[in-house]
Coordinates of N, CA, C and O in Angstrom, one line a residue:
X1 N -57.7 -58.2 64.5 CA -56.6 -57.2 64.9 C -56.4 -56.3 63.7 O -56.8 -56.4 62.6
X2 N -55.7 -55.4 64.0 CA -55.0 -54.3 62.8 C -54.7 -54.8 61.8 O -55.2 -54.3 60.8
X3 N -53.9 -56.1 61.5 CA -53.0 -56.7 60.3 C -54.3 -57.1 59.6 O -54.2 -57.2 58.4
X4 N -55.6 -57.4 60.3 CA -56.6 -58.5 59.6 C -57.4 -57.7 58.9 O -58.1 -58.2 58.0
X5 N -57.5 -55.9 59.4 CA -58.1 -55.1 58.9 C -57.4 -54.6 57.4 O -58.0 -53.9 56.6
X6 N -56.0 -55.2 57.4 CA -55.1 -54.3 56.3 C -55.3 -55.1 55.4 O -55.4 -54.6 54.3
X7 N -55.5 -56.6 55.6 CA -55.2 -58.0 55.0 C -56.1 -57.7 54.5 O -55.9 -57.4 53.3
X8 N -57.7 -57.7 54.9 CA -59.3 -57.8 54.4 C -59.0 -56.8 53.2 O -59.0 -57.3 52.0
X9 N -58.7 -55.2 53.5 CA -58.6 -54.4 52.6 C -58.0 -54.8 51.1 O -58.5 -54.9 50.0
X10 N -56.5 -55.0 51.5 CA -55.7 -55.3 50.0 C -56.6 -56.6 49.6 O -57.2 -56.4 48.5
X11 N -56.8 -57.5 50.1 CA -57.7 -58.7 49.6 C -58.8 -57.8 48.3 O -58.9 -58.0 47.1
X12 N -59.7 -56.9 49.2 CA -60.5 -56.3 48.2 C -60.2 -55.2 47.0 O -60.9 -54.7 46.2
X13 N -58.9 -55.0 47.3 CA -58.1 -53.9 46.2 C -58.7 -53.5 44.6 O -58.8 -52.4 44.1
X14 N -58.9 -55.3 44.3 CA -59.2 -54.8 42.9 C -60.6 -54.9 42.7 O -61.0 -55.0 41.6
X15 N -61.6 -54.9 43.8 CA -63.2 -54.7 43.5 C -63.9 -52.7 44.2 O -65.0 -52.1 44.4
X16 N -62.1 -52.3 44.2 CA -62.4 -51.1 44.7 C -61.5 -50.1 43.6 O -60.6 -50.4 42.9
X17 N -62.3 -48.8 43.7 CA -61.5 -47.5 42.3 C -60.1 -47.3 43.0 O -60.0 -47.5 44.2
X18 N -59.3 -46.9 42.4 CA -57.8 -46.7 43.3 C -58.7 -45.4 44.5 O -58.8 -45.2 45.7
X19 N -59.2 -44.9 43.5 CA -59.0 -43.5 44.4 C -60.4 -44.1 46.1 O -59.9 -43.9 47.1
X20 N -61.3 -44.5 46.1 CA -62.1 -45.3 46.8 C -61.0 -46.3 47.9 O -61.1 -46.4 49.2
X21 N -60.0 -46.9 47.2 CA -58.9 -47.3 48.4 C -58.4 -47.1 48.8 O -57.9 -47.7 49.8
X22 N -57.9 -45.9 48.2 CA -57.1 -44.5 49.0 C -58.0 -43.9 49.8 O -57.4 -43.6 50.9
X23 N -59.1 -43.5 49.8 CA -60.2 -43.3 50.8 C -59.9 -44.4 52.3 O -59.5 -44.3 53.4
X24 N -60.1 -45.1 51.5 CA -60.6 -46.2 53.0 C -58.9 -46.8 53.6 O -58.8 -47.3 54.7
X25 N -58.0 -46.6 52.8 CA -56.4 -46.9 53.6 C -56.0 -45.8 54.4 O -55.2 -45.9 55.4
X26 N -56.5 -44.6 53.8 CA -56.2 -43.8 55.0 C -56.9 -43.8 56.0 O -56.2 -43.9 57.1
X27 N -58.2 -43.9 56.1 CA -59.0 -44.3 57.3 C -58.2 -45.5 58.0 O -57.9 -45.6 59.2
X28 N -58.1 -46.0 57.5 CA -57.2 -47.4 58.5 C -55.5 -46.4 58.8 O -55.2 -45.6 59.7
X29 N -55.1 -46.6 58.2 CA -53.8 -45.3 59.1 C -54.1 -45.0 60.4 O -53.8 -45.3 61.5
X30 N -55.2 -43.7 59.5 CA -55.6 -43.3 60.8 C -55.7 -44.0 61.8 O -55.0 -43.8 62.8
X31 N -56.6 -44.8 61.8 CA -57.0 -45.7 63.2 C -55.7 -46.3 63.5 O -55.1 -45.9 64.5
X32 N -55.0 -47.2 62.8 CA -53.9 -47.5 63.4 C -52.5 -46.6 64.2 O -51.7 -46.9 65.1
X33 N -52.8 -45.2 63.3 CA -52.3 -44.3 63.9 C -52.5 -44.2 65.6 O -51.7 -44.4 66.5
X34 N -54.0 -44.0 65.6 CA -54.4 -43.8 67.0 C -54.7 -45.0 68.1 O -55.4 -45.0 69.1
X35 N -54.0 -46.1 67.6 CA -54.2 -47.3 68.2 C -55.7 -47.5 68.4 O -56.3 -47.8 69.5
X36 N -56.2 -47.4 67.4 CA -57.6 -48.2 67.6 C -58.2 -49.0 66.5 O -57.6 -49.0 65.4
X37 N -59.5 -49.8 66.7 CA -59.8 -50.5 65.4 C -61.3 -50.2 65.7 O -61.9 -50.0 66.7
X38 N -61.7 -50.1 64.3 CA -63.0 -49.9 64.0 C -63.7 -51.2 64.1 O -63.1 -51.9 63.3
X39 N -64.7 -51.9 64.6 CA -65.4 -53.0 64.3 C -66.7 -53.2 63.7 O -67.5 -52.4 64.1
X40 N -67.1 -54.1 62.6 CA -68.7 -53.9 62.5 C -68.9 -55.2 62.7 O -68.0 -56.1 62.8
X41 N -70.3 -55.4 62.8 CA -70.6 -56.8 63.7 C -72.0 -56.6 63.1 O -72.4 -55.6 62.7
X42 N -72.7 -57.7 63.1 CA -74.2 -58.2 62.6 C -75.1 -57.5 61.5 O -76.2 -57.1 61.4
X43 N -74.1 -57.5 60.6 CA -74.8 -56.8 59.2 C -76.0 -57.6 58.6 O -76.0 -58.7 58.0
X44 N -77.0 -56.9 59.0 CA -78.5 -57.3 58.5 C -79.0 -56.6 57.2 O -79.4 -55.4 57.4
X45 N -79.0 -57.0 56.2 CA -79.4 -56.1 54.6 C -80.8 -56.1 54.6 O -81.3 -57.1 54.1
X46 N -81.9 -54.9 55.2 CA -83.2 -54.6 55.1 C -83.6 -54.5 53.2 O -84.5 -55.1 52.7
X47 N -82.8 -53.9 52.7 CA -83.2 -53.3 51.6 C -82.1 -52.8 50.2 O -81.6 -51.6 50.3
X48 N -81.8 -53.5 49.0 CA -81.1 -52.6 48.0 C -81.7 -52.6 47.5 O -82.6 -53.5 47.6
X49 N -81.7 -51.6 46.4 CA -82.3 -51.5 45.2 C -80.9 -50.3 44.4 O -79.8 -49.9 44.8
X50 N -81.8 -50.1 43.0 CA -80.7 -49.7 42.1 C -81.6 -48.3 41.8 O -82.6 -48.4 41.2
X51 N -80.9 -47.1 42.4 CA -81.7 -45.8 42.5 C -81.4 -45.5 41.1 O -82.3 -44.8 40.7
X52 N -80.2 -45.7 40.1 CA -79.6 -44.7 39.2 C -78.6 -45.6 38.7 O -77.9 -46.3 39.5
X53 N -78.3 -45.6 37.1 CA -77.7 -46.1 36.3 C -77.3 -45.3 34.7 O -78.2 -44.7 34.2
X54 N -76.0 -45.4 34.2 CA -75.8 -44.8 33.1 C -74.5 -44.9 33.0 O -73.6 -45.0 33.8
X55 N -74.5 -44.8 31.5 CA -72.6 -44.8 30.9 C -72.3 -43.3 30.4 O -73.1 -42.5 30.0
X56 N -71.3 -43.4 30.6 CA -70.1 -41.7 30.6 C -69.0 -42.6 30.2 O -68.7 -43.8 30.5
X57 N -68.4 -41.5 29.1 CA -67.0 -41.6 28.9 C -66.6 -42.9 28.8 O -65.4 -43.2 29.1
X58 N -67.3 -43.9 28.4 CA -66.6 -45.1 27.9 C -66.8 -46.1 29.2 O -66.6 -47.3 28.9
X59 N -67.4 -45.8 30.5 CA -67.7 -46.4 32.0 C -69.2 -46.4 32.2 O -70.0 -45.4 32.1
X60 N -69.3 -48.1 32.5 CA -71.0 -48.3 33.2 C -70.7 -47.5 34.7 O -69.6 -47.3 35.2
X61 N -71.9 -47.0 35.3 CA -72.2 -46.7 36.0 C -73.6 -47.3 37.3 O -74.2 -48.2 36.7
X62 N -73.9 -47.1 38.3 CA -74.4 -47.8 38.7 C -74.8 -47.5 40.2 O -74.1 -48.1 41.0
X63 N -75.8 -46.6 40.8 CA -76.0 -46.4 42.4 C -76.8 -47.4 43.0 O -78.0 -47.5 42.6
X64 N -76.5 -48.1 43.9 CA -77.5 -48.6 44.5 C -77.5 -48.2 46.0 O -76.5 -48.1 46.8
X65 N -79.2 -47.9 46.5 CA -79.3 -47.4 48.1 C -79.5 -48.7 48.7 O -80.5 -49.4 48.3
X66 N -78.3 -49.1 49.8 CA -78.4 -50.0 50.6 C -79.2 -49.6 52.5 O -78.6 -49.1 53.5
X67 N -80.3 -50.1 52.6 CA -80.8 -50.1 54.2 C -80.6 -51.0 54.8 O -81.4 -52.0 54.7
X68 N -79.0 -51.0 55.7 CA -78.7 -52.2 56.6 C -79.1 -51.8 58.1 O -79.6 -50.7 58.3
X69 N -79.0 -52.6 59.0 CA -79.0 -52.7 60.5 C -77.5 -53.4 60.4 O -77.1 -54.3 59.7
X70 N -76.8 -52.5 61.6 CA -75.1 -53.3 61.7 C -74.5 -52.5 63.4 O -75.1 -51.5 63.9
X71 N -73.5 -53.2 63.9 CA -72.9 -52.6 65.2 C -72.5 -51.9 64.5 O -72.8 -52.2 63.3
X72 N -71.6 -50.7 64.7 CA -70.6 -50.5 64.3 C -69.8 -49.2 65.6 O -70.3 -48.1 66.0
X73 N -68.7 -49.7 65.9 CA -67.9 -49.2 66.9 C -66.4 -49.2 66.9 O -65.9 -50.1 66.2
X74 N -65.6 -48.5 67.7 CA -64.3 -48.3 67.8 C -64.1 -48.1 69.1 O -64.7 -47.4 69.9
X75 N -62.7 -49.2 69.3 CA -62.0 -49.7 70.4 C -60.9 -49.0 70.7 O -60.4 -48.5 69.6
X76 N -60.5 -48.9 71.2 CA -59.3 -48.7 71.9 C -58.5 -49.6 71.7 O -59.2 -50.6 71.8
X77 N -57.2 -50.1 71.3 CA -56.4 -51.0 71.3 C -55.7 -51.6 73.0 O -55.5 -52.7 73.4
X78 N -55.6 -50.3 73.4 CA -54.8 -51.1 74.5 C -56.0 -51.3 75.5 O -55.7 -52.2 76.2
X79 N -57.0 -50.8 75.8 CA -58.0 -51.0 76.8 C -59.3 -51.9 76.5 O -60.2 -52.5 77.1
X80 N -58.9 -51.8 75.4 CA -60.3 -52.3 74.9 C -61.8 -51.7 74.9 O -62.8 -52.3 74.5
X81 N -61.6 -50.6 75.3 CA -62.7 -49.6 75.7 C -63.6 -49.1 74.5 O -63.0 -49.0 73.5
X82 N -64.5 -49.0 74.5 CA -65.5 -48.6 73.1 C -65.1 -47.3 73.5 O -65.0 -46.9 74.6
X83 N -64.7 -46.5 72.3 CA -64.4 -45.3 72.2 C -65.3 -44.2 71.1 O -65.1 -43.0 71.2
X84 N -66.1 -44.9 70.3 CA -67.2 -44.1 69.4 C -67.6 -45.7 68.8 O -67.1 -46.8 68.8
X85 N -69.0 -44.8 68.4 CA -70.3 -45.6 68.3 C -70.7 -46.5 69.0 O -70.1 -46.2 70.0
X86 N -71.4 -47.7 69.4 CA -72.5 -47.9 69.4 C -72.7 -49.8 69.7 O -73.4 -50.4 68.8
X87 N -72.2 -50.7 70.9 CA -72.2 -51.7 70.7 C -73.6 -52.7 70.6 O -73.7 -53.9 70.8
X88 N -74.8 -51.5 70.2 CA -76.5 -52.0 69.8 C -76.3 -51.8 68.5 O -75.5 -50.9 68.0
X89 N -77.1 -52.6 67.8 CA -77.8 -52.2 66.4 C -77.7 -50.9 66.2 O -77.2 -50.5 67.3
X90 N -77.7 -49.6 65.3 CA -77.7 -48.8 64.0 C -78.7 -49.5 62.8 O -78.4 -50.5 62.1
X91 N -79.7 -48.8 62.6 CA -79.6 -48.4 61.3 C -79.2 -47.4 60.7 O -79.0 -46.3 61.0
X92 N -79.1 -48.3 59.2 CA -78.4 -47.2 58.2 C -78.9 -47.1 57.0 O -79.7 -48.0 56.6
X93 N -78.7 -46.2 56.3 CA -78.9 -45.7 54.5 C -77.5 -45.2 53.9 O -76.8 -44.3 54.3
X94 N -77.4 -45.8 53.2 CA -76.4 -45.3 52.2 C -76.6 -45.6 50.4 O -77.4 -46.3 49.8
X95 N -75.8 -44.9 50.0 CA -75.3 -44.9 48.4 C -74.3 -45.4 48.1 O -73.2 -45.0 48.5
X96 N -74.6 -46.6 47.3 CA -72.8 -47.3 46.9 C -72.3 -47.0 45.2 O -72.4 -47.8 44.3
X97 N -72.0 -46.2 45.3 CA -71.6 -46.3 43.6 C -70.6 -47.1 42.8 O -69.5 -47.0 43.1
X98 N -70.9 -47.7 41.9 CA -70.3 -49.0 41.1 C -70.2 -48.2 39.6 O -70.9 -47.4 39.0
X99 N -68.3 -49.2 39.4 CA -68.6 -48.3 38.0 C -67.3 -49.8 37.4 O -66.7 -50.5 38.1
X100 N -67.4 -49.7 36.1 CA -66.3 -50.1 35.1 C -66.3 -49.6 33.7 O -67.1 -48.8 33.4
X101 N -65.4 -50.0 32.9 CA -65.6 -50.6 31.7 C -67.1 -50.4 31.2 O -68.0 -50.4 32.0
X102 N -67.3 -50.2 29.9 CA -68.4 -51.0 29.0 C -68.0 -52.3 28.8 O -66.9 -52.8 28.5
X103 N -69.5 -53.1 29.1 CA -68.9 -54.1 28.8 C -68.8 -55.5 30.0 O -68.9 -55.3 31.2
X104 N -68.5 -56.6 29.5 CA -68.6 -57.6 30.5 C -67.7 -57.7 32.2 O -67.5 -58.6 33.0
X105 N -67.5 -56.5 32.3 CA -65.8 -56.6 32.9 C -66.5 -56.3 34.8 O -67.8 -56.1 34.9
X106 N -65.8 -56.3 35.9 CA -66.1 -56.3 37.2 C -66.3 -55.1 37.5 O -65.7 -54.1 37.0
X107 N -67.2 -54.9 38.4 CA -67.4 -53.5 38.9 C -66.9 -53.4 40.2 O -66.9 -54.3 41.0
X108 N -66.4 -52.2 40.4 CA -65.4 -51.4 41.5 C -66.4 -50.6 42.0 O -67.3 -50.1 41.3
X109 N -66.3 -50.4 43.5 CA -66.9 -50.0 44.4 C -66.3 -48.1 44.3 O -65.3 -47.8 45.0
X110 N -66.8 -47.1 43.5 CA -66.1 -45.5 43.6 C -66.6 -44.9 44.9 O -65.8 -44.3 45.6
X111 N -67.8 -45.0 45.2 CA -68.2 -44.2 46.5 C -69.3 -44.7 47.1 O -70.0 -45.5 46.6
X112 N -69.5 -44.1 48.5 CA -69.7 -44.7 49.6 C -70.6 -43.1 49.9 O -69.8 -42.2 50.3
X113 N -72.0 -42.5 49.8 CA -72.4 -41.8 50.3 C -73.8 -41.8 51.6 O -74.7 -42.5 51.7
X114 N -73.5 -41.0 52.3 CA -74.6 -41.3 53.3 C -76.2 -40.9 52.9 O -76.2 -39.7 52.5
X115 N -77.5 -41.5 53.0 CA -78.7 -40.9 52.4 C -79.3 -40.1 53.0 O -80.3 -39.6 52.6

């Protein structure tokens, strides 16, 4: 439900950049706004690897291109109706970029681009 999508999020708070969770809380708004919930379902990882790496300004850096297979769709709240994407398989490509600290410290998820 909605609360479990808010719950999952804050849970992941601190493995994400503020600004990266401000990205993805408004997306949830949104959908709650419009009574609906985004679902993903059967994430299969074909492929990562680490395209790009390097420190700036005092921050490790870090891209990796992920090729998954995943549902991914949006419901309707009150009907239940698939309202976009796709209740088969997708594949996908993307860019996840990771950054922290120099140094031993956890990396935070900054961006999410499409390949």
């Amino acid at each position: 439900d909605r609360r479990t999508s808010l719950v999952l999020l804050v849970d992941v708070q601190d493995r994400l950049t503020p600004q990266e969770f401000g990205r993805l809380q408004a997306q949830c708004d949104q959908l709650r706004g419009a009574r609906r919930t985004n679902r993903i379902e059967r994430v299969k990882f074909g492929r990562a690897e680490v395209s790009e790496a390097w420190q700036e300004s005092g921050q490790d850096w870090v891209t990796v291109y992920f090729a998954v297979s995943l549902v991914d769709y949006t419901v309707d709240d009150g009907s239940g109706a698939v309202v976009e994407g796709s209740t088969t398989p997708v594949d996908i490509e993307e860019y996840w970029t990771f950054t922290r600290p120099v140094g031993p410290k956890p990396w935070r998820l900054s961006a999410i681009q499409t390949a």
